[in-house]
CSV table of C-alpha atoms in Angstrom, one decimal:
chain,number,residue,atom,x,y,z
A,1271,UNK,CA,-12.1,-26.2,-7.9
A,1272,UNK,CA,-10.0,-23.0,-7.4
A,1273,UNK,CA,-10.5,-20.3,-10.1
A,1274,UNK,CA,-8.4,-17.4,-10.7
A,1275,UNK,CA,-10.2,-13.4,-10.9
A,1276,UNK,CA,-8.1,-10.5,-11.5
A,1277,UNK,CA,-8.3,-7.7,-9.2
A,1278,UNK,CA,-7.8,-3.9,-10.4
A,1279,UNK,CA,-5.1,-1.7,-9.0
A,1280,UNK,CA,-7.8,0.3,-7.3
A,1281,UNK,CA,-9.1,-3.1,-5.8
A,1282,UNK,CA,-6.0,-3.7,-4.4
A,1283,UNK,CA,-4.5,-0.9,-2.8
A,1284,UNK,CA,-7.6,-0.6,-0.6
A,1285,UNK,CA,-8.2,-4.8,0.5
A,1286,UNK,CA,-4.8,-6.3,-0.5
A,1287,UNK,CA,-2.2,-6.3,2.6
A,1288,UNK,CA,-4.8,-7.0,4.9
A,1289,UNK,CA,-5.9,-9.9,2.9
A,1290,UNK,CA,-2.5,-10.8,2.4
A,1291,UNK,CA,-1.4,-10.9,6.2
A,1292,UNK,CA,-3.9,-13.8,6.4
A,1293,UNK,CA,-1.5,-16.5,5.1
A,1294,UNK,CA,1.6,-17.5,6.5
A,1295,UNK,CA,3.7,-17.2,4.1
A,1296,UNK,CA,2.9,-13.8,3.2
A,1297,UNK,CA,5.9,-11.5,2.7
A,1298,UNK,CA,6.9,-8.0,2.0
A,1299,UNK,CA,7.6,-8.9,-1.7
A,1300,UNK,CA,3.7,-9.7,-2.3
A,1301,UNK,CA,2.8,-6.5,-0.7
A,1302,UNK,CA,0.9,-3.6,-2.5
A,1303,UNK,CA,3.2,-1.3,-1.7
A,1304,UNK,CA,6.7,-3.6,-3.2
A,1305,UNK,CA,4.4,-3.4,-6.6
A,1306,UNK,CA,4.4,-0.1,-6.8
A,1307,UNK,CA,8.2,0.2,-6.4
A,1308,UNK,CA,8.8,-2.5,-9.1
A,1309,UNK,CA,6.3,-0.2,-11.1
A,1310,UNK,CA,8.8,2.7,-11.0
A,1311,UNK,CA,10.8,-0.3,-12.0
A,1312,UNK,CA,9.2,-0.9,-15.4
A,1313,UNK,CA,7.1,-3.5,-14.1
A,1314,UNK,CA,3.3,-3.7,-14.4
A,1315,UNK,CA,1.7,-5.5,-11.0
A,1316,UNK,CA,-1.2,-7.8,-11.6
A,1317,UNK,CA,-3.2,-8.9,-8.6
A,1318,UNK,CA,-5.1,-12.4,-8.5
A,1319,UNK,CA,-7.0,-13.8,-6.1
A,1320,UNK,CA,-7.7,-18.0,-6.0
A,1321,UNK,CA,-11.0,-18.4,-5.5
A,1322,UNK,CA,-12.3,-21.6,-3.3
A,1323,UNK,CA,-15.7,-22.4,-2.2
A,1324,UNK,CA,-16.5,-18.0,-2.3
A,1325,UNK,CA,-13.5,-17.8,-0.1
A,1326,UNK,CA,-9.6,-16.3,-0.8
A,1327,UNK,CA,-7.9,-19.7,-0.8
A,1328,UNK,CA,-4.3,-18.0,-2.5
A,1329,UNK,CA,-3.0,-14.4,-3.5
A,1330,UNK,CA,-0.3,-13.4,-6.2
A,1331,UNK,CA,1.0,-10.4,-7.2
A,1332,UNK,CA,2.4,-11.1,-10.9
A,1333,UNK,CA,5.1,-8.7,-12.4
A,1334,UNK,CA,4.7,-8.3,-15.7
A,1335,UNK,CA,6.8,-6.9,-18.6
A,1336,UNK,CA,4.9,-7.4,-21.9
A,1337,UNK,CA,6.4,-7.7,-25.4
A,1338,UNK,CA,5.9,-7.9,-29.3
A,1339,UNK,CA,3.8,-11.0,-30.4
A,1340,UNK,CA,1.9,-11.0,-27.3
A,1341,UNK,CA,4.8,-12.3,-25.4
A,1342,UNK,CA,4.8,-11.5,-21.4
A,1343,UNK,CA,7.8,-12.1,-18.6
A,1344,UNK,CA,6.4,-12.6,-15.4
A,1345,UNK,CA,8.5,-12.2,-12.4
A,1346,UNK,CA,6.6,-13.7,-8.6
A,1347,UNK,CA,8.9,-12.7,-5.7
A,1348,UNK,CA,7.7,-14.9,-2.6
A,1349,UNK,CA,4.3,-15.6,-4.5
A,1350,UNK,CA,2.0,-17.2,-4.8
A,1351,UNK,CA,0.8,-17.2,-1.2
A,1352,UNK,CA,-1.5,-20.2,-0.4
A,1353,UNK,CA,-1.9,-24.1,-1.1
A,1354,UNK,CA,1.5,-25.2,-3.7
A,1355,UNK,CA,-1.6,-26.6,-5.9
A,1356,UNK,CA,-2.1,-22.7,-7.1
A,1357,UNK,CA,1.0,-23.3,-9.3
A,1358,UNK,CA,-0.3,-26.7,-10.7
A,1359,UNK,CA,-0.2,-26.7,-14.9
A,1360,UNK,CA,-4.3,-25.9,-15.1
A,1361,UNK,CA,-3.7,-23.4,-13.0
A,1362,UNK,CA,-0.8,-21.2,-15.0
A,1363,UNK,CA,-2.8,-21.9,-18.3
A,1364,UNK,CA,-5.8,-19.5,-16.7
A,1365,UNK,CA,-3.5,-17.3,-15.2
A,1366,UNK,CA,-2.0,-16.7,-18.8
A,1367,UNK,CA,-5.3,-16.3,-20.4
A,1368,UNK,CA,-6.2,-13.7,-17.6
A,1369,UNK,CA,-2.7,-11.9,-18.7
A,1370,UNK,CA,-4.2,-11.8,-22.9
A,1371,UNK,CA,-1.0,-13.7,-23.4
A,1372,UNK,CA,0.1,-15.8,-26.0
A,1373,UNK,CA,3.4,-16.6,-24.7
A,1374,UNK,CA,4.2,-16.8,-21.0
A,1375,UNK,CA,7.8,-17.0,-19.0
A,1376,UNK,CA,7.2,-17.3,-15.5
A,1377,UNK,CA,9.7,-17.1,-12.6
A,1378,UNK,CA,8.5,-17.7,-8.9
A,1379,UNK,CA,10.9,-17.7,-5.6
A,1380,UNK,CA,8.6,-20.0,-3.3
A,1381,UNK,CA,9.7,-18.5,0.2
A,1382,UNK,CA,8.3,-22.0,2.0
A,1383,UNK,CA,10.6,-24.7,3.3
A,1384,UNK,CA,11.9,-27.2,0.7
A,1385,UNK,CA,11.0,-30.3,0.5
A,1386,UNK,CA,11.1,-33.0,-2.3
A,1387,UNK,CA,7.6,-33.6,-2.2
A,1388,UNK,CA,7.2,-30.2,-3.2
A,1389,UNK,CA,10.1,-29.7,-5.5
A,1390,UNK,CA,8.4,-33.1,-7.2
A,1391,UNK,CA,5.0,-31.9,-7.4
A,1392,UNK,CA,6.4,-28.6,-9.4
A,1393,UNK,CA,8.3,-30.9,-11.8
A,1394,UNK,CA,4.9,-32.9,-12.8
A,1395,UNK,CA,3.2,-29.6,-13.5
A,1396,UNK,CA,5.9,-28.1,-15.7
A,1397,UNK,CA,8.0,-26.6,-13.2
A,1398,UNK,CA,11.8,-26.7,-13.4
A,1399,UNK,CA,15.4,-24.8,-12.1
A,1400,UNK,CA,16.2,-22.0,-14.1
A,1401,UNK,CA,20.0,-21.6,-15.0
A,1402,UNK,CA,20.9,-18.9,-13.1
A,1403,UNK,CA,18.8,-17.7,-10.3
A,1404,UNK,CA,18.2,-14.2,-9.4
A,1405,UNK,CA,18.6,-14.6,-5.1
A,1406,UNK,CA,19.8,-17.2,-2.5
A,1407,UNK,CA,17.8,-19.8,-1.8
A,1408,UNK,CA,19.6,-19.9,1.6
A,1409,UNK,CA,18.5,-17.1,4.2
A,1410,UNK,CA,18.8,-16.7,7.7
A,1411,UNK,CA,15.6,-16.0,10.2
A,1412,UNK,CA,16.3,-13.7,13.4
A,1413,UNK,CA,13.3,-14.5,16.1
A,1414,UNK,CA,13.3,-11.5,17.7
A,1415,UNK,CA,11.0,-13.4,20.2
A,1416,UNK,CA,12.9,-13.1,23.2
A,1417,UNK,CA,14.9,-10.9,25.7
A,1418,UNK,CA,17.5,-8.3,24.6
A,1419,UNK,CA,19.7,-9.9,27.2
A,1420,UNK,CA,18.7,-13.7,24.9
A,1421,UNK,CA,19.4,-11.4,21.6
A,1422,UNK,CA,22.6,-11.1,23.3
A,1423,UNK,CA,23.1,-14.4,24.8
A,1424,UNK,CA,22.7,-15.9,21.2
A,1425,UNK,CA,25.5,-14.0,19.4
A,1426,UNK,CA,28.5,-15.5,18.3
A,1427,UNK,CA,31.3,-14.2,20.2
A,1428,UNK,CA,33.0,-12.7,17.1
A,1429,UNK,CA,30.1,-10.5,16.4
A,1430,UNK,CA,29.0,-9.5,20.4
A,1431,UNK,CA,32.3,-8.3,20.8
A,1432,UNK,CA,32.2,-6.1,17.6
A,1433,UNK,CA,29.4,-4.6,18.8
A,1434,UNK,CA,30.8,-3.7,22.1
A,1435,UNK,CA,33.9,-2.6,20.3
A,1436,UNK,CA,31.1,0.0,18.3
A,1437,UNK,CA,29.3,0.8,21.3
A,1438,UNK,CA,32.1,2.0,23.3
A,1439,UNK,CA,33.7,4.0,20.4
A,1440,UNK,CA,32.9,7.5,19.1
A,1441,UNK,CA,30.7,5.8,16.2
A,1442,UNK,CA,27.4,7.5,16.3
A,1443,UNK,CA,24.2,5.4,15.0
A,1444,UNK,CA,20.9,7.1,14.3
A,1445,UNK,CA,17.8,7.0,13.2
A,1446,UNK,CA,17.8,8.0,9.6
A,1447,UNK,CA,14.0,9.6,9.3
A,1448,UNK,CA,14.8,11.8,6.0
A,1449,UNK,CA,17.1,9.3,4.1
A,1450,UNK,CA,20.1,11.0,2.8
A,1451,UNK,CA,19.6,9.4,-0.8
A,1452,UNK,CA,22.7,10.5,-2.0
A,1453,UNK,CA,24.9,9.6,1.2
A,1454,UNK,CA,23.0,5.9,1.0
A,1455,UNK,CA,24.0,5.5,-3.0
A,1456,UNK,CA,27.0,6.6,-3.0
A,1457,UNK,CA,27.7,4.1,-0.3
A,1458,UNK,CA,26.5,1.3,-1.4
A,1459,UNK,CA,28.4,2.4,-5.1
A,1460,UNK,CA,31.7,2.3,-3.1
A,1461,UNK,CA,31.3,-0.7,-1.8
A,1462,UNK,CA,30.1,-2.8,-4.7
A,1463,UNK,CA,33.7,-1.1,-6.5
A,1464,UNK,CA,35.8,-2.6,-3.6
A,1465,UNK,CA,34.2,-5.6,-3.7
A,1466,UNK,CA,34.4,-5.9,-7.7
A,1467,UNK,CA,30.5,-6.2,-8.3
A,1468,UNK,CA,29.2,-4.7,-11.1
A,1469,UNK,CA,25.8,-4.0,-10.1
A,1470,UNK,CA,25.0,-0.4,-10.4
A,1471,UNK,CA,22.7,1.5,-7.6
A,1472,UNK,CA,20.8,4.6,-9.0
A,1473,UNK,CA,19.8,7.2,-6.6
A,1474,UNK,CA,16.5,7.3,-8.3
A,1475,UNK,CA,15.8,3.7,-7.4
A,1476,UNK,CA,16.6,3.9,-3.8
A,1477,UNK,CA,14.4,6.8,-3.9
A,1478,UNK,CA,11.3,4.9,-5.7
A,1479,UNK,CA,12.1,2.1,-2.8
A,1480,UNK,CA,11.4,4.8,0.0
A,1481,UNK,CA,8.8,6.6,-1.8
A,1482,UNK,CA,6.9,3.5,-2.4
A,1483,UNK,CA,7.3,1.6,1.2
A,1484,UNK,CA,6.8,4.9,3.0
A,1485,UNK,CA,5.8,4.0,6.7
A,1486,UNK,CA,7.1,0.6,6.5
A,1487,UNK,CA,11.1,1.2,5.5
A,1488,UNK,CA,13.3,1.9,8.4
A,1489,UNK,CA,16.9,3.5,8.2
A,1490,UNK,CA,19.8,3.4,10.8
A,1491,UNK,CA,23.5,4.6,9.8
A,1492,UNK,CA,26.5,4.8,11.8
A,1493,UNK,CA,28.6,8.3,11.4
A,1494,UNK,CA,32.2,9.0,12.2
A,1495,UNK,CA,33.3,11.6,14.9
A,1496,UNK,CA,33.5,13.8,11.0
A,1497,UNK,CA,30.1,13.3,10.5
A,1498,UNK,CA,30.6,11.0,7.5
A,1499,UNK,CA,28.4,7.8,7.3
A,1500,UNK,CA,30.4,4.8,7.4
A,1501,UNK,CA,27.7,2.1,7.4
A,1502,UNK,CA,23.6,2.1,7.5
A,1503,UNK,CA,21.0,-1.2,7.3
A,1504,UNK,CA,17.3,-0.6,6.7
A,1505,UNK,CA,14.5,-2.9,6.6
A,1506,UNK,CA,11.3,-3.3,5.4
A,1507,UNK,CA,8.4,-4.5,7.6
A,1508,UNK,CA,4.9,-6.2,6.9
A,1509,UNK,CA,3.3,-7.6,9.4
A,1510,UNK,CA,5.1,-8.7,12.3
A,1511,UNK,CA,8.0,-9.6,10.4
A,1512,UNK,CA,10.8,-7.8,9.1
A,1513,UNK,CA,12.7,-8.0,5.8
A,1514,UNK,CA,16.9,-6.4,5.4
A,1515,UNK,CA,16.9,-4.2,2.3
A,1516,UNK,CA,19.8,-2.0,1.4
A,1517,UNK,CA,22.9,-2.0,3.8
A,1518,UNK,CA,26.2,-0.9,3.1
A,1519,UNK,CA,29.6,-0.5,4.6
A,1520,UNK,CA,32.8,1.6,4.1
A,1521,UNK,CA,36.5,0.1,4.7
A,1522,UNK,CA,36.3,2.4,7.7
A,1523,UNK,CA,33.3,1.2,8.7
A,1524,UNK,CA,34.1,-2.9,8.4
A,1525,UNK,CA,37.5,-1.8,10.7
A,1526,UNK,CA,35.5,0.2,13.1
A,1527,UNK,CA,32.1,-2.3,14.0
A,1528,UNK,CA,30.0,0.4,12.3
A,1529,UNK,CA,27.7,-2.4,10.1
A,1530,UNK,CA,27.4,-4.3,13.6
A,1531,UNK,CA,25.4,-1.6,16.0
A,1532,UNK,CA,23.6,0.4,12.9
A,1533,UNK,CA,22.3,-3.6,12.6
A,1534,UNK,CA,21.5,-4.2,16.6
A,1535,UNK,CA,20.1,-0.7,16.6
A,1536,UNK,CA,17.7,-1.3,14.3
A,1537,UNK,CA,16.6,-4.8,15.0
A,1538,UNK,CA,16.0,-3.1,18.7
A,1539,UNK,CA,13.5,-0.9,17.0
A,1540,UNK,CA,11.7,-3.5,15.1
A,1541,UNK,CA,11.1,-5.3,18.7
A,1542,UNK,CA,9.4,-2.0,19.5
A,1543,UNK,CA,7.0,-2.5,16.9
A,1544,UNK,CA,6.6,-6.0,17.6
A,1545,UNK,CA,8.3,-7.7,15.0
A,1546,UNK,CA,8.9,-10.8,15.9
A,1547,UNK,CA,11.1,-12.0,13.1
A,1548,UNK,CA,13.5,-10.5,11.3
A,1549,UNK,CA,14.8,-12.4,7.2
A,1550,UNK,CA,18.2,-11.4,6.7
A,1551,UNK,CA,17.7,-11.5,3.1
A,1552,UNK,CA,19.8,-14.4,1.9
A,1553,UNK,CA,22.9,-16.1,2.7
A,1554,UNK,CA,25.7,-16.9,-0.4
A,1555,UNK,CA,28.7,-18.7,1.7
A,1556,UNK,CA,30.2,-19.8,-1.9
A,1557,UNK,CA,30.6,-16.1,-3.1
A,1558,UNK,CA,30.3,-13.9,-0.1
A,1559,UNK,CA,31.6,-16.0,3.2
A,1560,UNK,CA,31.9,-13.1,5.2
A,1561,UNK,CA,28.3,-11.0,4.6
A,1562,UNK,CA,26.9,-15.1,5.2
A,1563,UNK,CA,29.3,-15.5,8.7
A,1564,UNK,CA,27.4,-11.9,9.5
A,1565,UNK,CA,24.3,-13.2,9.7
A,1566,UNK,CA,24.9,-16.4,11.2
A,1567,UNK,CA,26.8,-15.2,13.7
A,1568,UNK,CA,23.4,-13.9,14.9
A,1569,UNK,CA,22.4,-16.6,16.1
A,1570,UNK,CA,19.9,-16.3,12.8
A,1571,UNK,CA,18.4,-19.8,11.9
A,1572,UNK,CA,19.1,-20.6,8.6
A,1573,UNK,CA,16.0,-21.6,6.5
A,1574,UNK,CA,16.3,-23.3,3.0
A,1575,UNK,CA,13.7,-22.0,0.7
A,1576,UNK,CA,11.7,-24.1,-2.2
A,1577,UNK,CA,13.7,-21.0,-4.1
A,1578,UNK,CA,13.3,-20.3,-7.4
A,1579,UNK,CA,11.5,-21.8,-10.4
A,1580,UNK,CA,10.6,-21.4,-14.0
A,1581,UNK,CA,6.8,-22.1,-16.4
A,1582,UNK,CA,6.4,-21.2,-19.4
A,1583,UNK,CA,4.2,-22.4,-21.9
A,1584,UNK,CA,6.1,-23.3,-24.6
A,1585,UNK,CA,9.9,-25.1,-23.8
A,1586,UNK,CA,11.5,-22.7,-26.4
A,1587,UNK,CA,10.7,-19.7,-24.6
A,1588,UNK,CA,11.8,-21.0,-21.6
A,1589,UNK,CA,15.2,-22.0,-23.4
A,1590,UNK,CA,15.8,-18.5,-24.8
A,1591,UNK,CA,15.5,-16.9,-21.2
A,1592,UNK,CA,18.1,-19.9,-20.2
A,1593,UNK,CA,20.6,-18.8,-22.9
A,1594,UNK,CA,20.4,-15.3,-22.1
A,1595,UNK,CA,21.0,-15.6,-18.2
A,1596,UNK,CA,23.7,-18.4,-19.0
A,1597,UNK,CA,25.8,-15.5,-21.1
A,1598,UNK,CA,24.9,-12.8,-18.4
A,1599,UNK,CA,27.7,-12.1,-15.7
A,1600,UNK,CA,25.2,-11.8,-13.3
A,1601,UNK,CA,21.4,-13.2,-12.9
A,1602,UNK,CA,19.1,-11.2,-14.3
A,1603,UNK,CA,15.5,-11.3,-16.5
A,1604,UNK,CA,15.3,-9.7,-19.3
């Protein structure tokens, strides 16, 4: 019998990543620290912990945006961490009684290898695909296990030859220590506008990111003989594994190999600290062929997730949330 107890925020920040690095499919998006930026988000975290036996059998941290009539959205990234059975219909009825809801949407990404067992066992407990889902299901792993001169060896042509190309040119790459917030937004702003994407990126939001992740965010950028930056990647690290967050690239950039050795420079400083893989955050060959043929070209394996599914305790409100992201241009919760 596995039974759900809430943990306070207090609780949290002191035991939670430790206890979190226990299971093996723990992620930076269940991390303490990723709550706190989706706080400055307009999210409220909630920790659980599954309780088996007196042991921690499962972890979730549960995003919550609450709303008249005791209505509550609750967004999982990567969670819940532990046995699939956490997510069985028993199971999301306590969780919604420890939320003092009435009404409960919930959306989960499960980042675990799919398989139809799985996928099956979700759709017996109440589980099923949302419309529109808010990431790839797709992503590619980097094992950063091995040799530079392997790291190399593995490289699509294509790519180890931009990356010489970048080397040998006047490009500088750095460390980016003090994030230029402004120089990494207005970046990514331009090239979301040449590529036609809507999505706006606030300086205050790449700001809570870096304020919240702290230690664990890493920055490299690629500047111009002008001084100008022309590309940048950054990660985000728990554990021994590594996670790509914000990148961006200018025209001048893409012709110049910039995005290519601001990338290999900073996966060489994630071997440093002994990350041993590295998630390249989702791959979307449909809609963006040349970001995916950037990171397969890695030699990345690519890893299809369980992905993303929907609960909710009553079919109606699940409905609504499917006619609103059906009518949205892009994925998003409300």
């Amino acid at each position: 019998m596995v039974t759900w107890a809430r943990l306070s925020a207090e609780q949290a920040e002191a035991t939670w990543d430790a206890q979190l690095l226990r299971f093996a499919g723990h992620s930076l998006y269940q991390s303490f620290p990723w709550g706190q930026y989706k706080r400055a988000r307009g999210w409220n975290p909630h920790y659980f912990q599954a309780i088996a036996n007196g042991t921690v059998a499962g972890m979730l941290q549960a995003l919550v945006r609450a709303y008249p009539l005791g209505a509550a959205v609750v967004w999982c990234p990567g969670g819940p961490v532990g046995a699939l059975e956490l997510c069985s219909r028993q199971s999301m009825r306590q969780l919604t009684s420890l939320l003092r809801a009435r009404a409960v949407y919930c959306r989960s990404s499960f980042f675990r290898a799919k398989t139809a067992e799985e996928g099956r066992y979700l759709e017996s407990n109440g589980w099923s695909r949302p419309v529109r889902t808010l990431g790839a299901n797709v992503t590619a792993v980097w094992n950063l296990n091995q040799s530079e001169d392997q790291l190399l060896a593995g490289l699509n042509r294509n790519w180890r030859y931009s990356l010489r190309q970048a080397q040998k040119s006047d490009l500088r790459v750095e460390q980016l220590v003090d994030p230029p917030i402004d120089e990494l937004a207005a970046l990514c702003r331009a090239m979301n506008a040449s590529k036609g994407v809507p999505a706006p990126v606030r300086n205050s939001e790449i700001a809570a990111l870096f304020e919240a992740l702290e230690h664990r965010i890493f920055v490299y950028g690629c500047r111009n003989p002008r001084g100008e930056l022309v590309a940048f990647h950054s990660c985000g690290i728990h554990g021994q594994r590594a996670w790509e967050l914000l990148a961006a690239t200018s025209p001048e950039g893409r012709r110049t190999g910039a995005s290519f050795a601001a990338l290999w420079t900073l996966v060489q400083h994630c071997r440093r600290l002994n990350v041993t893989h590295y998630d390249l955050a989702g791959i979307d060959p449909a809609n963006a062929p040349g970001v995916a043929d950037f990171k397969r070209w890695t030699g990345a394996e690519e890893v299809e997730w369980l992905g993303e599914w929907q609960w909710s305790t009553f079919a109606a409100f699940r409905h609504v949330i499917d006619l609103v992201a059906r009518n949205r241009s892009t994925a998003a919760l409300p």
